[in-house]
């Protein structure tokens, strides 16, 4: 890979910090575009990142869930492994705020 597939900028190999779901997994070799900053990983590095994700218990946490209706409200079911990641407990109060027009943020 000599140029960035997004902007055509030059590519340089360097170590970059990588995090998944906000959890740092380490520094990994990457090809980084010097123009737009896009990072690309080769297959061997992607395998190392996946192994680190599995070791940290993060692999496979992203998923789709269905919205339920409870009276005049909607409810989002949070899988237990996701709740465990942020130490969410039954009955605990959280704050929910919009994050643009297509997302919201839940803070413990």
XYZ file of N, CA and C in Angstrom:
324
model
N 0.851 -1.163 0.000
C 0.000 0.000 0.000
C 0.902 1.234 0.000
N 0.800 2.023 -1.049
C 1.666 3.189 -1.177
C 0.918 4.489 -0.898
N -0.386 4.492 -1.190
C -1.177 5.695 -0.966
C -2.481 5.337 -0.260
N -3.035 6.308 0.404
C -4.294 6.144 1.141
C -5.442 5.903 0.161
N -6.262 4.917 0.456
C -7.393 4.619 -0.435
C -8.502 5.664 -0.307
N -8.452 6.496 0.721
C -9.487 7.506 0.920
C -9.127 8.859 0.309
N -7.869 9.305 0.529
C -7.517 10.653 0.077
C -6.329 10.691 -0.880
N -5.641 9.554 -1.050
C -4.483 9.521 -1.935
C -3.197 10.005 -1.300
N -3.231 10.325 -0.007
C -2.038 10.792 0.695
C -1.009 9.691 0.872
N 0.190 10.082 1.261
C 1.274 9.129 1.479
C 1.068 8.327 2.759
N 1.543 7.084 2.745
C 1.382 6.173 3.870
C 2.724 5.969 4.567
N 2.695 5.970 5.893
C 3.894 5.720 6.691
C 3.568 4.647 7.719
N 4.494 3.717 7.924
C 4.298 2.661 8.923
C 4.737 3.188 10.287
N 3.856 3.028 11.299
C 4.188 3.466 12.647
C 3.311 2.742 13.667
N 3.687 2.835 14.924
C 2.888 2.229 16.002
C 1.807 3.222 16.406
N 0.591 2.703 16.593
C -0.521 3.552 17.017
C -1.227 2.917 18.210
N -1.785 3.753 19.056
C -2.592 3.274 20.179
C -3.934 2.825 19.629
N -4.458 1.704 20.153
C -5.749 1.188 19.701
C -6.622 0.903 20.908
N -7.854 1.361 20.853
C -8.815 1.127 21.930
C -10.102 0.583 21.331
N -10.789 -0.222 22.093
C -12.081 -0.767 21.672
C -13.089 -0.465 22.775
N -14.197 0.154 22.409
C -15.216 0.567 23.381
C -14.603 1.446 24.467
N -13.594 2.235 24.097
C -12.955 3.129 25.049
C -11.928 2.470 25.952
N -11.682 1.168 25.763
C -10.714 0.440 26.583
C -9.421 0.283 25.777
N -8.303 0.844 26.259
C -7.037 0.719 25.527
C -6.573 -0.736 25.452
N -6.181 -1.166 24.244
C -5.700 -2.531 24.042
C -4.198 -2.590 23.794
N -3.561 -1.449 23.596
C -2.120 -1.429 23.369
C -1.751 -0.627 22.141
N -0.481 -0.733 21.775
C 0.040 -0.055 20.582
C 0.363 -1.121 19.535
N -0.028 -0.848 18.295
C 0.101 -1.833 17.227
C 0.678 -1.175 15.986
N 1.370 -1.985 15.160
C 1.887 -1.503 13.881
C 0.720 -1.185 12.952
N 0.811 -0.042 12.284
C -0.239 0.362 11.351
C 0.381 1.135 10.197
N -0.365 1.240 9.125
C -0.031 2.125 8.024
C -0.894 3.360 8.244
N -0.278 4.526 8.362
C -1.010 5.747 8.683
C -0.851 6.747 7.551
N -1.980 7.274 7.080
C -1.958 8.288 6.028
C -1.440 9.595 6.623
N -0.457 10.178 5.988
C 0.143 11.414 6.471
C -0.714 12.637 6.135
N -1.742 12.434 5.303
C -2.610 13.547 4.913
C -3.892 13.578 5.745
N -4.631 12.455 5.801
C -5.926 12.445 6.499
C -5.883 11.732 7.846
N -4.777 11.007 8.139
C -4.647 10.343 9.431
C -5.313 8.978 9.524
N -5.925 8.514 8.451
C -6.575 7.194 8.461
C -5.544 6.116 8.778
N -5.967 5.128 9.585
C -5.062 4.042 9.978
C -5.531 2.734 9.343
N -4.561 1.960 8.836
C -4.840 0.670 8.217
C -3.975 -0.383 8.902
N -4.538 -1.555 9.136
C -3.800 -2.653 9.762
C -3.703 -3.817 8.787
N -2.544 -4.496 8.779
C -2.431 -5.704 7.954
C -3.105 -6.858 8.701
N -3.226 -7.986 8.031
C -3.957 -9.128 8.594
C -3.331 -9.649 9.894
N -2.013 -9.719 9.938
C -1.332 -10.223 11.140
C -1.594 -9.308 12.334
N -1.556 -7.994 12.101
C -1.819 -7.043 13.186
C -3.282 -7.102 13.604
N -4.190 -7.245 12.638
C -5.611 -7.369 12.968
C -5.846 -8.597 13.852
N -5.127 -9.685 13.584
C -5.237 -10.885 14.422
C -4.755 -10.602 15.843
N -3.674 -9.833 15.980
C -3.162 -9.473 17.312
C -4.165 -8.595 18.062
N -4.781 -7.653 17.347
C -5.783 -6.781 17.964
C -6.982 -7.606 18.422
N -7.428 -8.536 17.585
C -8.556 -9.390 17.939
C -8.225 -10.242 19.162
N -7.010 -10.774 19.239
C -6.598 -11.572 20.398
C -6.595 -10.718 21.663
N -6.125 -9.471 21.564
C -6.125 -8.561 22.719
C -7.555 -8.231 23.138
N -8.436 -8.074 22.169
C -9.845 -7.797 22.453
C -10.500 -8.965 23.190
N -10.200 -10.176 22.738
C -10.740 -11.371 23.398
C -10.197 -11.498 24.821
N -8.903 -11.246 24.989
C -8.277 -11.342 26.306
C -8.888 -10.330 27.280
N -9.245 -9.147 26.773
C -9.829 -8.098 27.604
C -11.329 -8.306 27.824
N -11.907 -9.340 27.180
C -13.338 -9.609 27.338
C -14.229 -8.657 26.560
N -13.677 -8.037 25.521
C -14.431 -7.055 24.735
C -14.950 -7.599 23.417
N -14.363 -8.691 22.948
C -14.703 -9.205 21.623
C -16.175 -9.630 21.571
N -16.895 -9.132 20.589
C -18.284 -9.524 20.391
C -19.291 -8.770 21.248
N -18.877 -7.716 21.937
C -19.816 -6.985 22.788
C -20.780 -6.106 21.992
N -20.350 -5.606 20.851
C -21.237 -4.787 20.027
C -22.323 -5.661 19.416
N -23.560 -5.272 19.598
C -24.665 -6.056 19.031
C -25.921 -5.226 18.894
N -26.875 -5.764 18.185
C -28.176 -5.113 18.013
C -29.142 -5.667 19.054
N -30.004 -4.790 19.577
C -31.050 -5.203 20.510
C -32.360 -4.586 20.039
N -33.462 -5.146 20.495
C -34.778 -4.634 20.116
C -35.310 -3.685 21.178
N -36.106 -2.740 20.736
C -36.763 -1.790 21.624
C -38.092 -2.402 22.074
N -38.350 -2.345 23.378
C -39.617 -2.822 23.933
C -40.458 -1.615 24.330
N -41.759 -1.826 24.481
C -42.648 -0.759 24.924
C -43.196 -1.122 26.294
N -43.063 -0.198 27.230
C -43.556 -0.389 28.593
C -44.430 0.807 28.946
N -45.744 0.645 28.881
C -46.652 1.770 29.149
C -46.422 2.879 28.144
N -46.106 4.069 28.656
C -45.861 5.227 27.791
C -44.380 5.420 27.475
N -43.555 4.418 27.726
C -42.113 4.528 27.517
C -41.599 3.406 26.624
N -40.421 3.616 26.107
C -39.693 2.570 25.408
C -38.609 2.053 26.340
N -38.219 0.807 26.179
C -37.168 0.212 26.995
C -36.124 -0.428 26.080
N -34.867 -0.279 26.447
C -33.760 -0.905 25.734
C -33.181 -1.956 26.667
N -33.140 -3.174 26.210
C -32.535 -4.236 27.018
C -31.026 -4.203 26.817
N -30.317 -4.170 27.917
C -28.850 -4.131 27.863
C -28.337 -5.518 28.239
N -27.656 -6.205 27.322
C -27.121 -7.532 27.642
C -26.210 -7.481 28.871
N -26.242 -8.545 29.674
C -25.487 -8.578 30.922
C -23.990 -8.360 30.731
N -23.412 -8.910 29.654
C -21.975 -8.719 29.474
C -21.621 -7.259 29.202
N -22.522 -6.522 28.532
C -22.295 -5.094 28.336
C -22.463 -4.336 29.651
N -23.480 -4.694 30.406
C -23.708 -4.055 31.707
C -22.521 -4.301 32.639
N -21.974 -5.504 32.579
C -20.819 -5.850 33.418
C -19.615 -4.983 33.074
N -19.423 -4.698 31.773
C -18.296 -3.888 31.322
C -18.296 -2.518 32.002
N -19.476 -1.910 32.160
C -19.542 -0.574 32.771
C -20.013 -0.629 34.224
N -20.034 -1.853 34.783
C -20.397 -2.061 36.189
C -21.796 -1.529 36.507
N -22.739 -1.769 35.594
C -24.125 -1.364 35.760
C -24.851 -2.387 36.620
N -25.624 -1.930 37.577
C -26.345 -2.824 38.501
C -27.853 -2.597 38.375
N -28.617 -3.621 38.628
C -30.069 -3.543 38.605
C -30.534 -2.479 39.607
N -31.423 -1.602 39.167
C -31.957 -0.560 40.028
C -31.102 0.695 40.094
N -29.914 0.655 39.517
C -29.011 1.803 39.541
C -29.560 2.923 38.661
N -29.385 4.154 39.095
C -29.815 5.299 38.309
C -28.722 5.688 37.320
N -29.118 5.982 36.084
C -28.191 6.421 35.044
C -28.732 7.700 34.421
N -27.883 8.387 33.687
C -28.274 9.593 32.972
C -28.282 9.275 31.483
N -29.360 9.648 30.797
C -29.435 9.422 29.349
C -29.629 10.767 28.666
N -28.765 11.053 27.670
C -28.822 12.324 26.953
C -28.679 12.080 25.455
N -29.285 12.945 24.632
C -29.108 12.808 23.185
C -27.664 13.087 22.797
N -27.208 12.400 21.770
C -25.876 12.603 21.219
C -26.053 12.770 19.710
N -26.568 13.926 19.299
C -26.951 14.143 17.915
C -28.376 13.654 17.698
N -28.770 13.510 16.441
C -30.139 13.107 16.123
C -30.316 11.608 15.961
N -29.218 10.833 15.983
C -29.330 9.398 15.759
C -28.651 8.573 16.828
N -28.346 9.175 17.972
C -27.664 8.438 19.031
C -28.000 9.049 20.387
N -27.780 8.280 21.420
C -27.855 8.827 22.763
C -26.776 8.205 23.607
N -26.500 8.848 24.716
C -25.425 8.431 25.605
C -26.042 8.094 26.968
N -25.622 6.958 27.501
C -26.025 6.559 28.847
C -24.787 6.642 29.715
N -24.871 7.396 30.807
C -23.737 7.528 31.708
C -24.111 7.039 33.094
N -23.197 6.265 33.683
C -23.407 5.719 35.015
C -22.955 6.740 36.027
